[in-house]
Coordinates of C-alpha atoms in Angstrom, one line a residue:
Chain A
M1 CA 15.5 -180.5 -10.0
I2 CA 15.1 -183.8 -8.1
G3 CA 11.4 -184.1 -6.3
L4 CA 9.4 -187.2 -4.5
V5 CA 8.1 -187.9 -8.4
H6 CA 11.9 -189.3 -9.3
Y7 CA 12.2 -191.7 -6.2
L8 CA 8.1 -193.0 -6.4
T9 CA 9.2 -193.9 -10.0
V10 CA 12.2 -195.7 -9.1
G11 CA 10.5 -197.1 -6.3
A12 CA 7.5 -198.3 -9.0
L13 CA 9.7 -199.4 -11.3
L14 CA 12.0 -201.8 -8.4
F15 CA 9.2 -203.0 -7.3
T16 CA 7.5 -204.0 -10.4
I17 CA 10.7 -206.1 -11.5
G18 CA 10.5 -207.9 -8.2
L19 CA 7.0 -208.6 -8.9
Y20 CA 8.0 -209.6 -11.9
G21 CA 10.6 -211.7 -10.8
V22 CA 8.0 -213.7 -8.2
L23 CA 5.5 -214.6 -11.2
T24 CA 9.0 -215.9 -13.4
K25 CA 11.3 -218.0 -11.3
R26 CA 11.2 -221.1 -10.9
N27 CA 14.2 -221.2 -7.8
I28 CA 12.8 -220.5 -4.3
V29 CA 16.2 -218.4 -3.6
A30 CA 14.7 -216.6 -6.4
M31 CA 11.5 -216.0 -5.2
L32 CA 12.8 -214.6 -2.0
M33 CA 15.5 -211.9 -3.5
S34 CA 12.6 -211.2 -5.3
I35 CA 10.8 -210.3 -2.2
E36 CA 13.8 -208.2 -1.4
L37 CA 13.2 -206.0 -4.0
M38 CA 10.3 -205.3 -3.6
L39 CA 10.3 -204.6 -0.2
N40 CA 13.0 -202.4 -0.8
A41 CA 11.4 -200.4 -3.2
V42 CA 8.6 -199.8 -0.4
N43 CA 10.8 -198.5 1.9
I44 CA 12.9 -196.0 -0.7
N45 CA 9.1 -194.8 -0.8
L46 CA 9.0 -194.3 2.3
V47 CA 12.1 -192.7 3.6
A48 CA 11.3 -190.3 0.1
F49 CA 7.7 -189.6 1.9
S50 CA 9.9 -188.7 5.1
H51 CA 12.2 -186.7 3.7
F52 CA 9.7 -184.6 1.3
I53 CA 6.1 -184.3 2.5
T54 CA 6.7 -184.8 7.0
P55 CA 10.4 -184.0 7.1
E56 CA 10.4 -183.0 10.9
L57 CA 8.1 -186.1 12.5
L58 CA 10.8 -188.9 10.6
T59 CA 8.0 -190.9 10.2
G60 CA 8.8 -193.1 7.2
Q61 CA 12.3 -193.8 8.4
V62 CA 11.1 -195.4 11.6
F63 CA 9.0 -197.1 9.5
A64 CA 11.1 -198.0 7.3
L65 CA 13.2 -199.6 9.8
F66 CA 10.5 -201.5 11.3
T67 CA 10.6 -203.1 7.3
I68 CA 14.3 -203.5 7.3
S69 CA 13.6 -205.8 10.2
V70 CA 10.8 -207.9 9.1
A71 CA 12.9 -208.5 6.4
A72 CA 15.7 -210.1 7.6
S73 CA 13.5 -212.2 9.7
E74 CA 11.5 -213.3 7.0
V75 CA 14.9 -214.0 4.9
A76 CA 16.0 -216.5 7.9
V77 CA 13.2 -218.0 8.3
G78 CA 12.7 -218.6 4.3
L79 CA 15.9 -220.1 4.0
A80 CA 15.0 -222.3 7.0
L81 CA 12.7 -223.7 5.7
V82 CA 14.4 -223.7 1.8
F83 CA 17.4 -226.1 4.1
R84 CA 14.4 -228.3 5.1
V85 CA 12.9 -228.3 2.0
Y86 CA 15.9 -229.6 0.2
H87 CA 16.5 -231.7 2.8
D88 CA 13.2 -234.1 2.2
R89 CA 12.7 -233.5 -1.2
N90 CA 16.2 -232.8 -2.8
T91 CA 14.6 -229.7 -4.7
V92 CA 14.8 -226.1 -4.0
Y93 CA 12.0 -225.5 -7.7
A94 CA 9.0 -224.2 -6.7
D95 CA 6.7 -225.7 -9.3
R96 CA 8.2 -229.2 -7.7
L97 CA 6.5 -229.1 -4.9
N98 CA 3.6 -230.2 -5.4
W99 CA 2.6 -233.2 -2.9
L100 CA -0.5 -231.3 -2.4
R101 CA -1.8 -230.7 -5.7
W102 CA -4.8 -233.0 -6.5
Chain B
M1 CA 26.1 -179.6 -2.9
S2 CA 25.2 -178.1 -6.1
E3 CA 21.8 -179.0 -7.8
W4 CA 23.4 -180.3 -10.8
G5 CA 25.4 -182.4 -8.6
L6 CA 22.5 -184.2 -7.1
T7 CA 20.8 -184.4 -10.3
V8 CA 24.0 -186.8 -11.4
A9 CA 23.9 -188.3 -8.6
F10 CA 20.6 -189.0 -8.1
Y11 CA 20.1 -190.9 -11.7
S12 CA 23.9 -192.9 -11.5
L13 CA 22.9 -194.1 -8.8
A14 CA 19.1 -194.9 -9.7
T15 CA 20.2 -196.2 -13.2
I16 CA 22.4 -198.9 -11.1
T17 CA 19.6 -199.9 -9.5
V18 CA 17.4 -200.3 -11.6
A19 CA 19.5 -202.0 -14.0
S20 CA 21.0 -204.7 -11.0
A21 CA 17.2 -205.0 -9.9
I22 CA 16.7 -205.8 -13.7
G23 CA 19.9 -208.7 -13.8
V24 CA 18.4 -210.1 -10.7
V25 CA 15.8 -211.6 -13.0
R26 CA 17.6 -211.5 -15.6
K27 CA 20.2 -213.8 -14.7
S28 CA 21.2 -218.2 -15.7
N29 CA 23.3 -218.2 -13.1
L30 CA 22.2 -218.0 -9.1
V31 CA 25.9 -216.4 -8.4
H32 CA 25.5 -213.4 -10.4
S33 CA 21.7 -212.8 -9.3
A34 CA 22.8 -212.4 -5.4
L35 CA 25.9 -210.7 -6.9
L36 CA 23.4 -208.2 -8.5
L37 CA 21.8 -208.1 -5.6
A38 CA 24.2 -207.2 -2.9
L39 CA 25.1 -204.4 -5.8
C40 CA 21.2 -203.1 -5.8
F41 CA 21.2 -202.6 -2.1
V42 CA 24.9 -200.8 -2.1
G43 CA 22.5 -198.2 -5.0
V44 CA 19.4 -198.4 -2.2
S45 CA 21.7 -197.0 0.2
G46 CA 23.3 -194.3 -1.9
L47 CA 19.5 -193.4 -2.9
Y48 CA 18.8 -193.0 1.1
V49 CA 22.3 -191.2 1.2
L50 CA 21.0 -188.5 -1.4
L51 CA 17.2 -188.3 0.8
H52 CA 19.1 -187.2 4.1
A53 CA 18.6 -190.5 5.4
E54 CA 22.4 -191.7 6.6
F55 CA 21.4 -193.7 9.4
L56 CA 19.2 -195.7 7.3
A57 CA 21.9 -195.6 4.9
A58 CA 23.9 -197.6 7.3
V59 CA 21.8 -199.8 8.3
Q60 CA 20.8 -200.5 4.8
L61 CA 24.5 -201.9 4.2
L62 CA 24.9 -203.4 7.4
I63 CA 22.1 -205.6 7.4
Y64 CA 21.1 -206.1 3.5
S65 CA 24.3 -205.5 1.6
G66 CA 26.0 -207.2 4.7
A67 CA 24.0 -209.6 6.4
V68 CA 21.1 -211.2 3.7
A69 CA 23.5 -211.1 0.9
V70 CA 25.7 -213.5 2.3
I71 CA 22.8 -215.5 3.9
M72 CA 21.2 -215.5 -0.2
V73 CA 25.3 -216.9 -0.9
L74 CA 24.8 -219.8 1.7
G75 CA 21.4 -221.0 1.0
I76 CA 22.5 -221.4 -3.0
M77 CA 25.4 -222.8 -1.3
L78 CA 23.9 -225.2 -0.2
T79 CA 21.8 -226.2 -2.1
Q80 CA 23.0 -226.4 -5.5
R81 CA 25.1 -229.4 -6.3
S82 CA 26.4 -229.8 -9.9
N83 CA 27.3 -226.5 -11.8
M84 CA 25.9 -223.2 -11.3
N85 CA 25.4 -222.2 -15.1
D86 CA 21.7 -222.6 -15.2
T87 CA 20.6 -222.8 -11.7
N88 CA 17.8 -219.6 -12.3
P89 CA 15.4 -220.8 -14.3
S90 CA 12.2 -218.7 -15.3
N91 CA 8.8 -220.5 -15.6
D92 CA 6.7 -220.7 -19.4
R93 CA 4.6 -217.7 -17.1
S94 CA 6.4 -215.2 -18.6
R95 CA 4.0 -213.6 -21.3
W96 CA 1.4 -212.5 -18.5
A97 CA 4.2 -211.5 -16.4
V98 CA 4.9 -209.0 -18.7
A99 CA 1.4 -208.3 -19.0
I100 CA 0.2 -207.9 -15.3
C101 CA 3.9 -206.1 -14.5
G102 CA 3.0 -203.7 -16.9
M103 CA -0.2 -202.9 -16.1
F104 CA 0.9 -202.6 -12.9
T105 CA 3.4 -200.2 -13.6
L106 CA 1.1 -197.7 -15.8
V107 CA -1.5 -197.3 -13.0
T108 CA 1.7 -197.1 -10.3
L109 CA 3.1 -194.4 -12.8
S110 CA -0.1 -192.5 -13.2
V111 CA -1.3 -192.4 -10.1
I112 CA 2.3 -190.8 -9.0
A113 CA 2.0 -188.1 -11.9
T114 CA -2.0 -187.1 -11.4
T115 CA -1.6 -186.6 -7.5
P116 CA -1.0 -183.3 -6.1
W117 CA 1.1 -184.0 -3.0
H118 CA 1.4 -181.2 -1.1
Y119 CA 5.4 -180.6 -0.1
S120 CA 6.7 -179.7 3.3
I121 CA 8.2 -176.1 3.8
A122 CA 10.1 -177.4 6.8
M123 CA 14.1 -178.1 6.5
T124 CA 15.0 -181.7 6.9
I125 CA 16.8 -182.6 10.4
E126 CA 20.0 -182.8 9.6
D127 CA 21.4 -185.1 12.7
S128 CA 18.6 -187.7 12.2
A129 CA 20.1 -190.3 14.5
P130 CA 19.2 -189.2 18.2
V131 CA 15.9 -188.3 17.2
I132 CA 15.1 -192.0 15.5
A133 CA 16.2 -193.6 19.1
R134 CA 13.5 -190.7 20.9
V135 CA 10.9 -191.5 18.4
L136 CA 11.6 -195.4 18.7
L137 CA 11.4 -195.4 22.7
T138 CA 8.8 -193.0 23.2
E139 CA 5.7 -193.0 20.4
Y140 CA 6.5 -195.7 18.6
M141 CA 7.2 -198.4 21.4
I142 CA 4.7 -200.8 21.4
A143 CA 5.8 -201.4 17.5
F144 CA 9.4 -201.7 18.7
E145 CA 9.1 -204.0 21.8
A146 CA 6.7 -206.3 19.1
T147 CA 9.4 -206.1 16.7
A148 CA 12.3 -207.6 19.1
V149 CA 9.7 -210.2 19.9
L150 CA 8.6 -211.4 15.9
L151 CA 12.6 -211.4 15.9
L152 CA 13.9 -213.2 18.2
A153 CA 10.8 -215.5 17.7
A154 CA 12.0 -215.7 13.7
M155 CA 15.3 -216.4 14.7
V156 CA 14.5 -219.5 17.4
G157 CA 12.1 -220.3 14.7
A158 CA 14.4 -220.6 11.8
I159 CA 16.9 -222.7 14.3
V160 CA 14.3 -224.8 14.6
L161 CA 13.3 -225.4 11.0
A162 CA 17.2 -225.7 9.8
K163 CA 18.0 -228.3 12.5
G164 CA 14.9 -230.5 12.1
V165 CA 13.3 -232.2 14.7
E166 CA 15.6 -235.9 16.0
D167 CA 13.1 -239.2 15.0
K168 CA 12.7 -242.0 18.3

């Protein structure tokens, strides 16, 4: 019997993988991909809570829709920033963007 | 679907999702990472179907696997010049990252395992799209409009950022 715990475990694993990617990747586009993984983990948790805890309200599914739209706008603005940085600095590696460093 | 079929479907979809997510952060070729990301989104939408959220599964397929993955590939194509072989390197802090992520996983899984969940006995709504539409336009009207304004502002901001300001 597949219950809530199974889905929460998948969500936790996906979130951890995304966290690892954000901490270790050098390419900004790869970091954006890892953030998308984390947002998907949150969405799995929301939909699982909606299915198992409050199935008559659908609150989790509505909030998952909000998360998806916020993630879409985040990708748009993030990639526009990547284009801008690439145009100005000719690099997409996060550790080379150190001109605020002392 | 029978209980056994549901179990098999859940474990295969969870394996596809987690394995392709690991591939996203481990592959050294950024294009392979992007394609595995699309596969991961497809697996997540399969999990939504298992949770009786068919409308969300369709939205996930359209927006994530369609739009977001294509935009990612576009961004990669526009910002990488030479060959793609080593375009997704890791920095030298992977040992710290493994320690932090391991501790995070341990804490999260122990909290999940020890929390007494109160399952609801009510049945899931079969046809969820009309109910979501009604709830969005009544209870969550303000949040819905705020999200619409946020999307518009993000799109205009992205265009302005990517186009740049003309120098006099």
